[in-house]
XYZ file of C-alpha atoms in Angstrom:
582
model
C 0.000 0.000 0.000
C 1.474 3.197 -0.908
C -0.172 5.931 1.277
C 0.674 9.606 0.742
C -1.838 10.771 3.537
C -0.317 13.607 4.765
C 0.272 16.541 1.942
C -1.359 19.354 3.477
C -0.448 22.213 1.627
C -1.044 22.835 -2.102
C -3.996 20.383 -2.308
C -6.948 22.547 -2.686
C -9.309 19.751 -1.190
C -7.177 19.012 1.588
C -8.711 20.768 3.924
C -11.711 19.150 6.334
C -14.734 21.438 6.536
C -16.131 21.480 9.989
C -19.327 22.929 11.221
C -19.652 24.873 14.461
C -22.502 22.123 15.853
C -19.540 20.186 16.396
C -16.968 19.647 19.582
C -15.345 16.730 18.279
C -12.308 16.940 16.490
C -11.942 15.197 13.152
C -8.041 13.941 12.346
C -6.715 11.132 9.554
C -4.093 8.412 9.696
C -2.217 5.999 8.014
C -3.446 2.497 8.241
C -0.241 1.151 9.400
C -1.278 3.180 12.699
C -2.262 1.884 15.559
C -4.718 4.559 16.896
C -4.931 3.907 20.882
C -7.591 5.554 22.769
C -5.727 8.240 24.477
C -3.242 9.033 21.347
C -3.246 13.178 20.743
C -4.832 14.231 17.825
C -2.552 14.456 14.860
C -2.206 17.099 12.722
C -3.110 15.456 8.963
C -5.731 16.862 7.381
C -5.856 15.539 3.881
C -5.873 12.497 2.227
C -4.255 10.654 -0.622
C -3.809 6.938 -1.582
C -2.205 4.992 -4.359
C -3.633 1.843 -6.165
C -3.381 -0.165 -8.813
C -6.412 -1.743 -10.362
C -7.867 -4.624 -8.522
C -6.085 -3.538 -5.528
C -7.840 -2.098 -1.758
C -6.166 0.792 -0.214
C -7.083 1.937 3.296
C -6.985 4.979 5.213
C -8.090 5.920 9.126
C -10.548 8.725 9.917
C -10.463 9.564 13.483
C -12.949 11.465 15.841
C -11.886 12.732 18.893
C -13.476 14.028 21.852
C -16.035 12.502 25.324
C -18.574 9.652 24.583
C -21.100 12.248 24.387
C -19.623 14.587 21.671
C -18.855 11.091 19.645
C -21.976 9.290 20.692
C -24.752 9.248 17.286
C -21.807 10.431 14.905
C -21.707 8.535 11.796
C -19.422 8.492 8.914
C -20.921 8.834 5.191
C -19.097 7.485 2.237
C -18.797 8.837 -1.497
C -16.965 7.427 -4.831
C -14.069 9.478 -5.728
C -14.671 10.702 -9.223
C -12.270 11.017 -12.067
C -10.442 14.714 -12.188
C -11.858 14.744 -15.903
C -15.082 13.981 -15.185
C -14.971 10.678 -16.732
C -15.310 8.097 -14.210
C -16.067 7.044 -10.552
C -14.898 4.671 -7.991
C -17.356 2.521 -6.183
C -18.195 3.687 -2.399
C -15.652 3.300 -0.039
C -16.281 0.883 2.872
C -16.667 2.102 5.869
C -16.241 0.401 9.377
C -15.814 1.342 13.282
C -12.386 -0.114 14.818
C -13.571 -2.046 17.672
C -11.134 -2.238 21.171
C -9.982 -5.172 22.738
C -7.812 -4.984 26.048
C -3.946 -6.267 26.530
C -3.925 -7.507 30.010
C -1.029 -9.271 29.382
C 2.030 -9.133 26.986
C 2.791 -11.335 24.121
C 6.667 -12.616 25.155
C 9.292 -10.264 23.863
C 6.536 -7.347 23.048
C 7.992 -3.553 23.037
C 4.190 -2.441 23.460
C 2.415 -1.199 26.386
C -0.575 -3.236 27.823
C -3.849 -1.606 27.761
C -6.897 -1.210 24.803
C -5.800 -1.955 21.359
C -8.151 -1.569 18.605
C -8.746 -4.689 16.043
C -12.471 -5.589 15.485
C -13.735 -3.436 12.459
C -17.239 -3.568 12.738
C -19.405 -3.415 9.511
C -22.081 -0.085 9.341
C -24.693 -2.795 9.549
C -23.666 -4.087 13.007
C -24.441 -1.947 16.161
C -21.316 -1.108 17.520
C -20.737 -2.410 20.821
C -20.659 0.155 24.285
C -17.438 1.858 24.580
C -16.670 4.185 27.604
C -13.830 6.370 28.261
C -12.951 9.275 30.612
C -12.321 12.673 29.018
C -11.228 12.899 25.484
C -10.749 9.654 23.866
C -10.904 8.458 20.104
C -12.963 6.649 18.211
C -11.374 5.500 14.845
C -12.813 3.947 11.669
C -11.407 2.349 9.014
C -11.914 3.153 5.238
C -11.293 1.131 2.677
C -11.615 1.794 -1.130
C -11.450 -0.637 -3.747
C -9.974 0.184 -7.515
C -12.139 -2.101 -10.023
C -10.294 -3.500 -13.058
C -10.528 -1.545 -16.202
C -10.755 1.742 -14.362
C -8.923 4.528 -16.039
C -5.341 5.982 -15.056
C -5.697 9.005 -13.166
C -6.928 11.535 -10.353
C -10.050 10.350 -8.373
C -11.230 12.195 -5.725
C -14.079 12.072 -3.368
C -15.271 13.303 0.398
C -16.693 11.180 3.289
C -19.126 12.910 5.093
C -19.256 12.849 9.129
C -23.595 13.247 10.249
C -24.730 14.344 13.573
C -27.708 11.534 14.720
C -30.199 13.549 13.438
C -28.494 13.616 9.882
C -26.916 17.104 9.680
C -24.045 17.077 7.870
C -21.018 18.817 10.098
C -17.861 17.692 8.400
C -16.607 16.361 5.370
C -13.128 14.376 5.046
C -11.761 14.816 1.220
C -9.591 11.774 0.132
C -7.558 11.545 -3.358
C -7.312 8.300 -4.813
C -4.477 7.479 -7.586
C -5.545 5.252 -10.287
C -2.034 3.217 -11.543
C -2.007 1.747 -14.582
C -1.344 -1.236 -14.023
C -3.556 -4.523 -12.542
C -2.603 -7.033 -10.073
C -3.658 -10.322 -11.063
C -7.142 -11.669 -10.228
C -5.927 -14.943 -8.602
C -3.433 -14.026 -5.588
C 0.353 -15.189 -6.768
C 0.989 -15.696 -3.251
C 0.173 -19.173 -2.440
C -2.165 -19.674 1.023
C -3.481 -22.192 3.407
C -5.455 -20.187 6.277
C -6.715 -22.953 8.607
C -10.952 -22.523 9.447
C -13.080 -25.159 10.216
C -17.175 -25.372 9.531
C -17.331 -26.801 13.248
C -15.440 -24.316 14.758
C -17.970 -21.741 13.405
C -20.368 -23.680 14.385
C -19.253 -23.777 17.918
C -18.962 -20.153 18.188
C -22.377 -19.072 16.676
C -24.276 -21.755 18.513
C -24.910 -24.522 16.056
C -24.258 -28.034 16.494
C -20.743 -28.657 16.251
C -21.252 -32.685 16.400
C -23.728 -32.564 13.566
C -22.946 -34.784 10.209
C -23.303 -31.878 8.109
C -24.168 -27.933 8.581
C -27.596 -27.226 8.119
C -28.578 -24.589 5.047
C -28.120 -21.471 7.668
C -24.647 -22.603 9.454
C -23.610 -23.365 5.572
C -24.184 -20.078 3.883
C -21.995 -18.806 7.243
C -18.926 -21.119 6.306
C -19.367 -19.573 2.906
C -19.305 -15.783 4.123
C -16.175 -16.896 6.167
C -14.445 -18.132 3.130
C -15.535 -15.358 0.967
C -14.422 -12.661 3.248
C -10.653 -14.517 4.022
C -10.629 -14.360 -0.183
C -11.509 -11.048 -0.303
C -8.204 -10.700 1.031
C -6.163 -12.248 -1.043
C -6.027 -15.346 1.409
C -7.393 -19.082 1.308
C -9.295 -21.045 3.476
C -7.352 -24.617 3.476
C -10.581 -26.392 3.005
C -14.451 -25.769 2.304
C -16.945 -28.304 3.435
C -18.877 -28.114 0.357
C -16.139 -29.940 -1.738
C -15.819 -32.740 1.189
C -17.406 -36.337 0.403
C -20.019 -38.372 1.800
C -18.193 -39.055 5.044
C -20.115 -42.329 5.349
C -18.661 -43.899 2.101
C -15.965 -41.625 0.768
C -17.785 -41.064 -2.641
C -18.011 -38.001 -4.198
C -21.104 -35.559 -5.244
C -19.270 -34.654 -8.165
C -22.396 -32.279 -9.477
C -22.629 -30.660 -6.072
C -18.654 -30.541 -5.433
C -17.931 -29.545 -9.012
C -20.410 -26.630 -8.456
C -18.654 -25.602 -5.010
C -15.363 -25.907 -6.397
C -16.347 -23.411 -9.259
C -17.875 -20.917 -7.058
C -14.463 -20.888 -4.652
C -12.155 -21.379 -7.108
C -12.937 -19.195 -10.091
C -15.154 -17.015 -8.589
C -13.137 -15.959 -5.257
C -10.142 -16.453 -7.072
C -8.624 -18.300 -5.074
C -5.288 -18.977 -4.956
C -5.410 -22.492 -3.398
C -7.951 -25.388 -2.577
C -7.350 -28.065 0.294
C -8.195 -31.917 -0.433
C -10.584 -32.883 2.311
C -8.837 -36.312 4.100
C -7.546 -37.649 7.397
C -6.154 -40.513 9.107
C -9.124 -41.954 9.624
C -11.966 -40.351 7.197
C -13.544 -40.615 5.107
C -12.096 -43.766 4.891
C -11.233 -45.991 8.064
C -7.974 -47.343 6.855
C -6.324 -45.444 3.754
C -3.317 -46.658 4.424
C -4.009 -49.996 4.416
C -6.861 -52.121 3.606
C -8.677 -49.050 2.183
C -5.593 -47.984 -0.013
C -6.684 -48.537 -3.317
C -10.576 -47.222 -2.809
C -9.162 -44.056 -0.841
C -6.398 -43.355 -3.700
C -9.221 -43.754 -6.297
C -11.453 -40.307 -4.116
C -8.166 -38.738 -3.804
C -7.757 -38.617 -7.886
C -11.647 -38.161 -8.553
C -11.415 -35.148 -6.362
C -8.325 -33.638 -8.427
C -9.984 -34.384 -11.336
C -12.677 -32.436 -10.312
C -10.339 -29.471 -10.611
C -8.880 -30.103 -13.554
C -12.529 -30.049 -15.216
C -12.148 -26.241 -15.373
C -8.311 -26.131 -15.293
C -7.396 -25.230 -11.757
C -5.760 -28.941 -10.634
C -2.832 -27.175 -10.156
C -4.438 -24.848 -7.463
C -5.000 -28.575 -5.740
C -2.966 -29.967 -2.650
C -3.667 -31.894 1.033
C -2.685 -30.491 4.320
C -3.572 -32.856 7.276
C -3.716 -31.524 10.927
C -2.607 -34.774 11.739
C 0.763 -34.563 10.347
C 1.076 -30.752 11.219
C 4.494 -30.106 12.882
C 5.997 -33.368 13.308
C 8.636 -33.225 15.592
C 9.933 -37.185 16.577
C 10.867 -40.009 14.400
C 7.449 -41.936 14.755
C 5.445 -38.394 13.248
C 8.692 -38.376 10.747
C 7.944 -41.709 9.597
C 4.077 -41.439 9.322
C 4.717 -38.244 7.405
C 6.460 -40.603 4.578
C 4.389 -43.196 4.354
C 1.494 -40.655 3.589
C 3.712 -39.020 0.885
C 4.339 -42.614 -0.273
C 0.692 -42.691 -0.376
C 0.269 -39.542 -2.459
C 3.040 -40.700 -4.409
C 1.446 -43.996 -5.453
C -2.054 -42.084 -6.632
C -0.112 -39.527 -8.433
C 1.941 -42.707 -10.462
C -1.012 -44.983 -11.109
C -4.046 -41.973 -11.681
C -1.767 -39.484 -13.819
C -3.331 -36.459 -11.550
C -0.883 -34.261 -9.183
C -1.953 -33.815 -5.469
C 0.881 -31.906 -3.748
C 1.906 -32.684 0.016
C 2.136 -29.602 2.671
C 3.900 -30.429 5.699
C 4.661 -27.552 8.378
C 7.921 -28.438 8.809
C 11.438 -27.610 7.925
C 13.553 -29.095 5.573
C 16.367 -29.620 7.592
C 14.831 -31.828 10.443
C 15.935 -31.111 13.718
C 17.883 -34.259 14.750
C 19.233 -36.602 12.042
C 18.319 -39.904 13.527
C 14.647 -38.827 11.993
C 15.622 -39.283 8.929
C 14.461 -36.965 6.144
C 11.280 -35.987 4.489
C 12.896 -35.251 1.453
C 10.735 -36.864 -1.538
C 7.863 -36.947 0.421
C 7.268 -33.610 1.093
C 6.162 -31.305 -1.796
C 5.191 -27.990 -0.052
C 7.663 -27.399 2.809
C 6.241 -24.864 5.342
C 9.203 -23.165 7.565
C 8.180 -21.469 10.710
C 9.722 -17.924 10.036
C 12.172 -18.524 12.625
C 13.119 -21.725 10.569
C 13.583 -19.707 7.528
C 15.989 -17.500 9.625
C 17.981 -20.467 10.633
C 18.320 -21.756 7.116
C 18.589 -19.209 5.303
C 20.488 -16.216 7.334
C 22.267 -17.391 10.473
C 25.958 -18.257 10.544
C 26.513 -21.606 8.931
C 23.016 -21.977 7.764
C 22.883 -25.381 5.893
C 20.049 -23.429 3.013
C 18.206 -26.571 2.746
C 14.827 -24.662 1.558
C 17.216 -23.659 -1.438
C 18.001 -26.718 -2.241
C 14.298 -27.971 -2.250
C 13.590 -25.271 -4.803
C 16.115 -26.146 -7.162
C 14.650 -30.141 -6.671
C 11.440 -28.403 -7.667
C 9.375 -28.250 -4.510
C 8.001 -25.699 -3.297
C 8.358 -23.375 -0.023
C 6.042 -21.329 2.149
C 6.506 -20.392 5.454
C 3.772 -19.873 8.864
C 3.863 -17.872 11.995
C 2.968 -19.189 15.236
C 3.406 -17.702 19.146
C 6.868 -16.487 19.009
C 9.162 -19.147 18.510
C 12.822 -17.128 18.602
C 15.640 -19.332 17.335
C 18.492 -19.513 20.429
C 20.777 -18.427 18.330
C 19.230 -15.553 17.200
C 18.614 -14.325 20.432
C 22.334 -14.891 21.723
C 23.706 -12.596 18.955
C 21.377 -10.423 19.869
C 22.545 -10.571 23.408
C 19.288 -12.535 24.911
C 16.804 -9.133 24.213
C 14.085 -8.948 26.330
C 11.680 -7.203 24.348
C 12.459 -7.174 20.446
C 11.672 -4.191 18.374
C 12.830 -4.772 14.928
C 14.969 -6.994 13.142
C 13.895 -10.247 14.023
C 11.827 -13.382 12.695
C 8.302 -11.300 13.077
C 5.842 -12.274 15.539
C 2.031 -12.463 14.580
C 0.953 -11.325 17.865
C -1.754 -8.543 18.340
C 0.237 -6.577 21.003
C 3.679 -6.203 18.058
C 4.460 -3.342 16.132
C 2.464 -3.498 12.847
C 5.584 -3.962 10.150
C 5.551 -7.736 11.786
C 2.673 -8.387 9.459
C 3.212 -5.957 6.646
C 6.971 -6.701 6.127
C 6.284 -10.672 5.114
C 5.299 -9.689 1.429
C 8.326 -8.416 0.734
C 10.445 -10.890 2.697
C 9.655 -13.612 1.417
C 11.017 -13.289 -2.725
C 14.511 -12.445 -1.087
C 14.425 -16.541 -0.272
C 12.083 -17.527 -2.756
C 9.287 -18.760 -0.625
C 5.805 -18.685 -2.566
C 3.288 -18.916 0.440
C 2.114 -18.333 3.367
C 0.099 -20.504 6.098
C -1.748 -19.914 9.082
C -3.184 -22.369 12.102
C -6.721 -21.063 13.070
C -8.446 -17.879 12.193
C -11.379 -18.251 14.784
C -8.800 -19.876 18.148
C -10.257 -18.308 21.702
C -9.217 -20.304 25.138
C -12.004 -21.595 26.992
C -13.615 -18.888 29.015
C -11.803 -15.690 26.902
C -14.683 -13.529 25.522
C -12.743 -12.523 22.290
C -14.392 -9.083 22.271
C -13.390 -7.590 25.156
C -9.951 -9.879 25.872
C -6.964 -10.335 23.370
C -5.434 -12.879 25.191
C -6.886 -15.585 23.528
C -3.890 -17.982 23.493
C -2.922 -19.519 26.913
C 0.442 -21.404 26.976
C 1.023 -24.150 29.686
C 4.089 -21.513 30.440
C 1.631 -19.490 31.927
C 2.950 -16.509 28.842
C -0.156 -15.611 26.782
C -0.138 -14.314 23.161
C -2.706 -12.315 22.182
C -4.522 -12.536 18.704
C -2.626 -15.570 18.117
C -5.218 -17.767 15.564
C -7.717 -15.271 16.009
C -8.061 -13.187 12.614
C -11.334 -12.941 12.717
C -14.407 -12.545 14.982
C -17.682 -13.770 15.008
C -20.744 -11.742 15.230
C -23.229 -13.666 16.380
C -26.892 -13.562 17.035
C -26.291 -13.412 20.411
C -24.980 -10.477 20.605
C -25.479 -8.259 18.090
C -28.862 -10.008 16.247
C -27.589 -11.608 13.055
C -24.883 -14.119 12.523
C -21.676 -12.641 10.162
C -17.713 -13.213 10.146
C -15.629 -9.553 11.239
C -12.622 -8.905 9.777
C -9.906 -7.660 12.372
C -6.960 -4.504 11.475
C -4.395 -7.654 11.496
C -6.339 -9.285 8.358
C -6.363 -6.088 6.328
C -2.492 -5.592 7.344
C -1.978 -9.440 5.850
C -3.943 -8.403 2.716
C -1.498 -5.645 1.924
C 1.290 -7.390 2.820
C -0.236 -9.822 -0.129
C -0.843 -6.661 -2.669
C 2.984 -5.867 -1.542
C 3.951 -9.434 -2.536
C 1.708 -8.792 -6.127
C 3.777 -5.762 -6.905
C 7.104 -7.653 -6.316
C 6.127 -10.441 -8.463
C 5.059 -7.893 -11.336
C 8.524 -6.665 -11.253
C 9.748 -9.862 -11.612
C 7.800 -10.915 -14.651
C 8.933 -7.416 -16.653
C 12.207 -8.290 -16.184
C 13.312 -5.639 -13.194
C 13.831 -8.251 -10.104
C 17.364 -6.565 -9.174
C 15.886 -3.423 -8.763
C 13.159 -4.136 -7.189
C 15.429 -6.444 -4.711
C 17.564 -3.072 -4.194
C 14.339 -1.483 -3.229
C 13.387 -3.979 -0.355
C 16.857 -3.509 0.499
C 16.144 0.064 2.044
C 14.451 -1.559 4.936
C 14.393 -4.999 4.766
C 17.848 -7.528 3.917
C 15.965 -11.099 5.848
C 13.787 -12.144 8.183
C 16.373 -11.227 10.907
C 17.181 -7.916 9.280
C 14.763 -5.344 8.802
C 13.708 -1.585 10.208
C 10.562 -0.823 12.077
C 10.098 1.775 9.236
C 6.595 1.855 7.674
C 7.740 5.584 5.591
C 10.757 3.745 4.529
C 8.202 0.916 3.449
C 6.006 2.863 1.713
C 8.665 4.905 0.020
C 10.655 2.173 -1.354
C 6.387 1.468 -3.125
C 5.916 4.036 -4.618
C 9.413 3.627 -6.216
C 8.285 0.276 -7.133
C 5.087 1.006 -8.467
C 6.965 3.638 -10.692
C 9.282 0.879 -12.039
C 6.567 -1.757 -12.960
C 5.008 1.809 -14.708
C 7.524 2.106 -16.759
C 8.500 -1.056 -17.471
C 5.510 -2.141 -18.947
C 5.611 1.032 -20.854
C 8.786 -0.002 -22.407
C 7.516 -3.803 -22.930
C 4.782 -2.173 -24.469
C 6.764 -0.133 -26.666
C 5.516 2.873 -25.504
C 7.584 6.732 -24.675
């Protein structure tokens, strides 16, 4: 995201009318901003984005003032239009940044306890009570989407803030820039986000235990997976493409049809195969082999009806992290398995495996050969890639042809990171980043750009919807309890679910952290554009400015977005010069 919110003077719409009627002040941020309660009021008081077509760009608008003055204040969007008349942008979307409380830090954090905000609350959801002494903010995030084949150019639009009885008593002008140029409509950046149709149903009071989600609980899963793809990201399975778990046979009609609507429709970049241990079928290892190798090539074939079978692969939560030489040696004889189908049924069914390559003691053995899609913990990549005598075994699996992704998960600091870093306490920059709620943003943001220095294609994730027992995810962050007694807050919570309950209709909420992954995805897009027209090496120089690994990069979002812009100007005119234009 390339955000240029801040030019002030010369921009003749730059300034934010504001009627007498109102106490509250009216102030705008980057989205990269964490906006606590009790932050001053800054001083920005224009507007203006970047974005290629296809892409989302975001901004903040912030009221401050007492619960009363902010109390019935609502924010009212409108398209930007074209500075030649010709053309407008669709409406921007607006929400109302929801606050969560820090009771306790995530290990290692440099940030304070106390209320973060994270929830963004959609205009059709009434936002929840918020209280605060004195002058506090209330921020909401706005975010504006760029359709494909919109013109080049100068768009600009207001958003108008209402009193409750509808006056209008300010308006917030915002300047979008149209680049010419479009990010693809299926994500390059391969994903496997980890949601599961009973977890939602456990957390919007359905039965988790039943054999199948009944027609209301379904259309849920669906909004779930169609939100995560609405940023860029992909839910590792959807129940609709799953068998009859009784007999392992296939719906084709009905799975065909769901695989169509996720696949070509989300644009998705990636598609799970539904199987475990144990079902559909009771023993696909053994006596089942043959009948359970037969679904798994029926189901890739499926996908290769309408030409996506190589958006296909399996990821099995019962192989997830293996870490002894019994979970080593179950892990090959499922890629043995896999192997076998791909060798007698002529389909391809990749195997993902959250695991480095380099296994941590060698009397495991190795997964080579039966691991296609390796998935290094980011720490992992650090220790392979970038520390002193790193062995660079994910290089080597890329040049066999396999591919490489990498996952976050609590903190998970290699030792010897941390001893030539002399043993920090708190870490502020320049280390494998932490997904944690309570971490400076550029944890998330930085990954997109990251991740071509090593040649990693993807990016997993555990659990979108993970609360403890007894943590009401509204009101506490500290949703993941380690036996430690440490607690790390956000961790597998993404997003979070309105339910009936409490606010009168069931609907997934996307949180700040999701929308930070999203750009961090739109980052990785503009990378890979640069790559295909033939200016990589600049590009890499670019990163460069604030970012050499995953143990060596700045806390610098202006440095970030800087080193965009740049970029965005080289893919410019290097598709000019493909194109054979001036």
């Amino acid at each position: 995201m390339n955000l240029r919110h801040f030019l002030i003077a010369g921009i003749s719409t730059g300034i934010i009318w504001v009627s007498s009627a109102s106490a509250a002040e009216v102030w705008t941020a980057s989205p990269m901003r964490r906006i606590m309660r009790d932050d001053a009021p800054g001083n920005d008081s224009s507007v203006e984005i970047s974005a290629a077509r296809g892409e989302w760009e975001a901004f903040q608008i912030i009221l401050t003032g007492t619960v009363e003055e902010i109390t019935g204040l609502t924010l009212h969007p409108h398209g930007a239009i074209a500075s030649t008349g010709n053309g407008r942008l669709p409406e921007p979307v607006v929400f109302r940044e929801h606050y969560v409380t820090v009771s306790q830090s995530t290990p290692m954090s440099c940030l304070k306890t106390g209320e973060y905000p994270d929830a963004l609350l959609p205009l059709n959801l009434q936002p929840l009570a918020a209280k605060w002494s004195g002058s506090g903010n209330q921020p909401f995030w706005i975010d504006v989407f760029v359709p494909y084949a919109t013109p080049a150019g100068r768009y600009e639009g207001r958003i108008e803030v209402r009193s409750a009885s509808g006056d209008i008593i300010k308006h917030v002008p915002y300047t979008v820039n149209v680049r010419d140029f479009d990010l693809p409509a299926v994500p390059r950046l391969r994903t496997s986000f980890g949601l599961t149709w009973r977890r939602i149903a456990e957390v919007h009071g359905f039965d988790r235990d039943a054999p199948e989600p009944t027609p209301e609980h379904a259309r849920l899963i669906e909004a779930y997976a169609g939100l995560l793809a609405e940023h860029r990201l992909s839910v590792d399975q959807i129940e609709s493409t799953y068998p009859d778990g009784r007999t392992g046979r296939l719906d084709e009609e009905a799975v065909e049809r769901a695989m169509r609507n996720h696949v070509l429709h989300r644009h998705v970049s990636s598609l799970g195969l539904p199987i475990w241990p144990d079902w559909p079928f009771g023993d696909p290892l053994g006596a089942d082999r043959a009948e359970a190798q037969r679904y798994v090539a029926d189901w890739v074939n499926l996908m290769a009806r309408f030409h996506a079978e190589d958006r296909a692969y399996v990821i099995m939560g019962a192989l997830d992290e293996p870490n002894d030489a019994d979970a080593y040696a179950e892990v090959r004889r499922w890629g043995e398995f896999f192997n076998e189908v791909e060798t007698k049924h002529n389909v391809r069914i990749p195997l993902l495996i959250t695991e480095q390559p380099t296994p941590e003691r060698g009397s495991w053995g190795r997964l080579d050969g039966a691991v296609d899609i390796w998935v290094a913990h980011f720490g992992s990549v650090w220790e392979d890639m970038e520390a002193p005598d790193a062995p660079r075994d994910i290089e080597k699996r890329l040049e066999a042809g396999e591919e490489v992704w990498a996952y976050a998960a609590l903190t998970q600091i290699p030792d010897e990171w941390e001893n030539l870093h002399g043993k920090p306490r708190v870490m502020r920059e320049g280390h494998p980043p932490v997904w944690a709620l309570d971490y400076p943003p550029m944890n998330h943001r930085i990954l997109g750009w990251l991740l071509p220095l090593h040649g990693i294609t993807g990016l997993a994730y555990w659990d979108m919807l993970y609360c403890a027992e007894g943590v009401d995810v509204w009101k506490n962050a500290g949703v993941f309890h380690h036996p430690s007694g440490a607690v790390y807050n956000g961790d597998g919570s993404y997003l979070y679910p309105a339910t009936r309950a409490r606010f009168g209709l069931d609907q997934p909420v996307a949180s700040i952290r999701l929308k930070w992954i999203r750009e961090t995805a739109e980052d990785y897009e503009y990378l890979m554009l640069a790559k295909d027209l033939g200016v990589e090496d600049e590009a890499r120089q670019l990163t460069h400015t604030f970012a050499r690994g995953f143990g060596d990069w700045e806390n610098d979002i202006a440095a970030l977005e800087a080193a965009r812009d740049r970029l965005a100007t080289l893919i410019t005119d290097a598709q000019k010069q493909k194109e054979g234009g001036p």
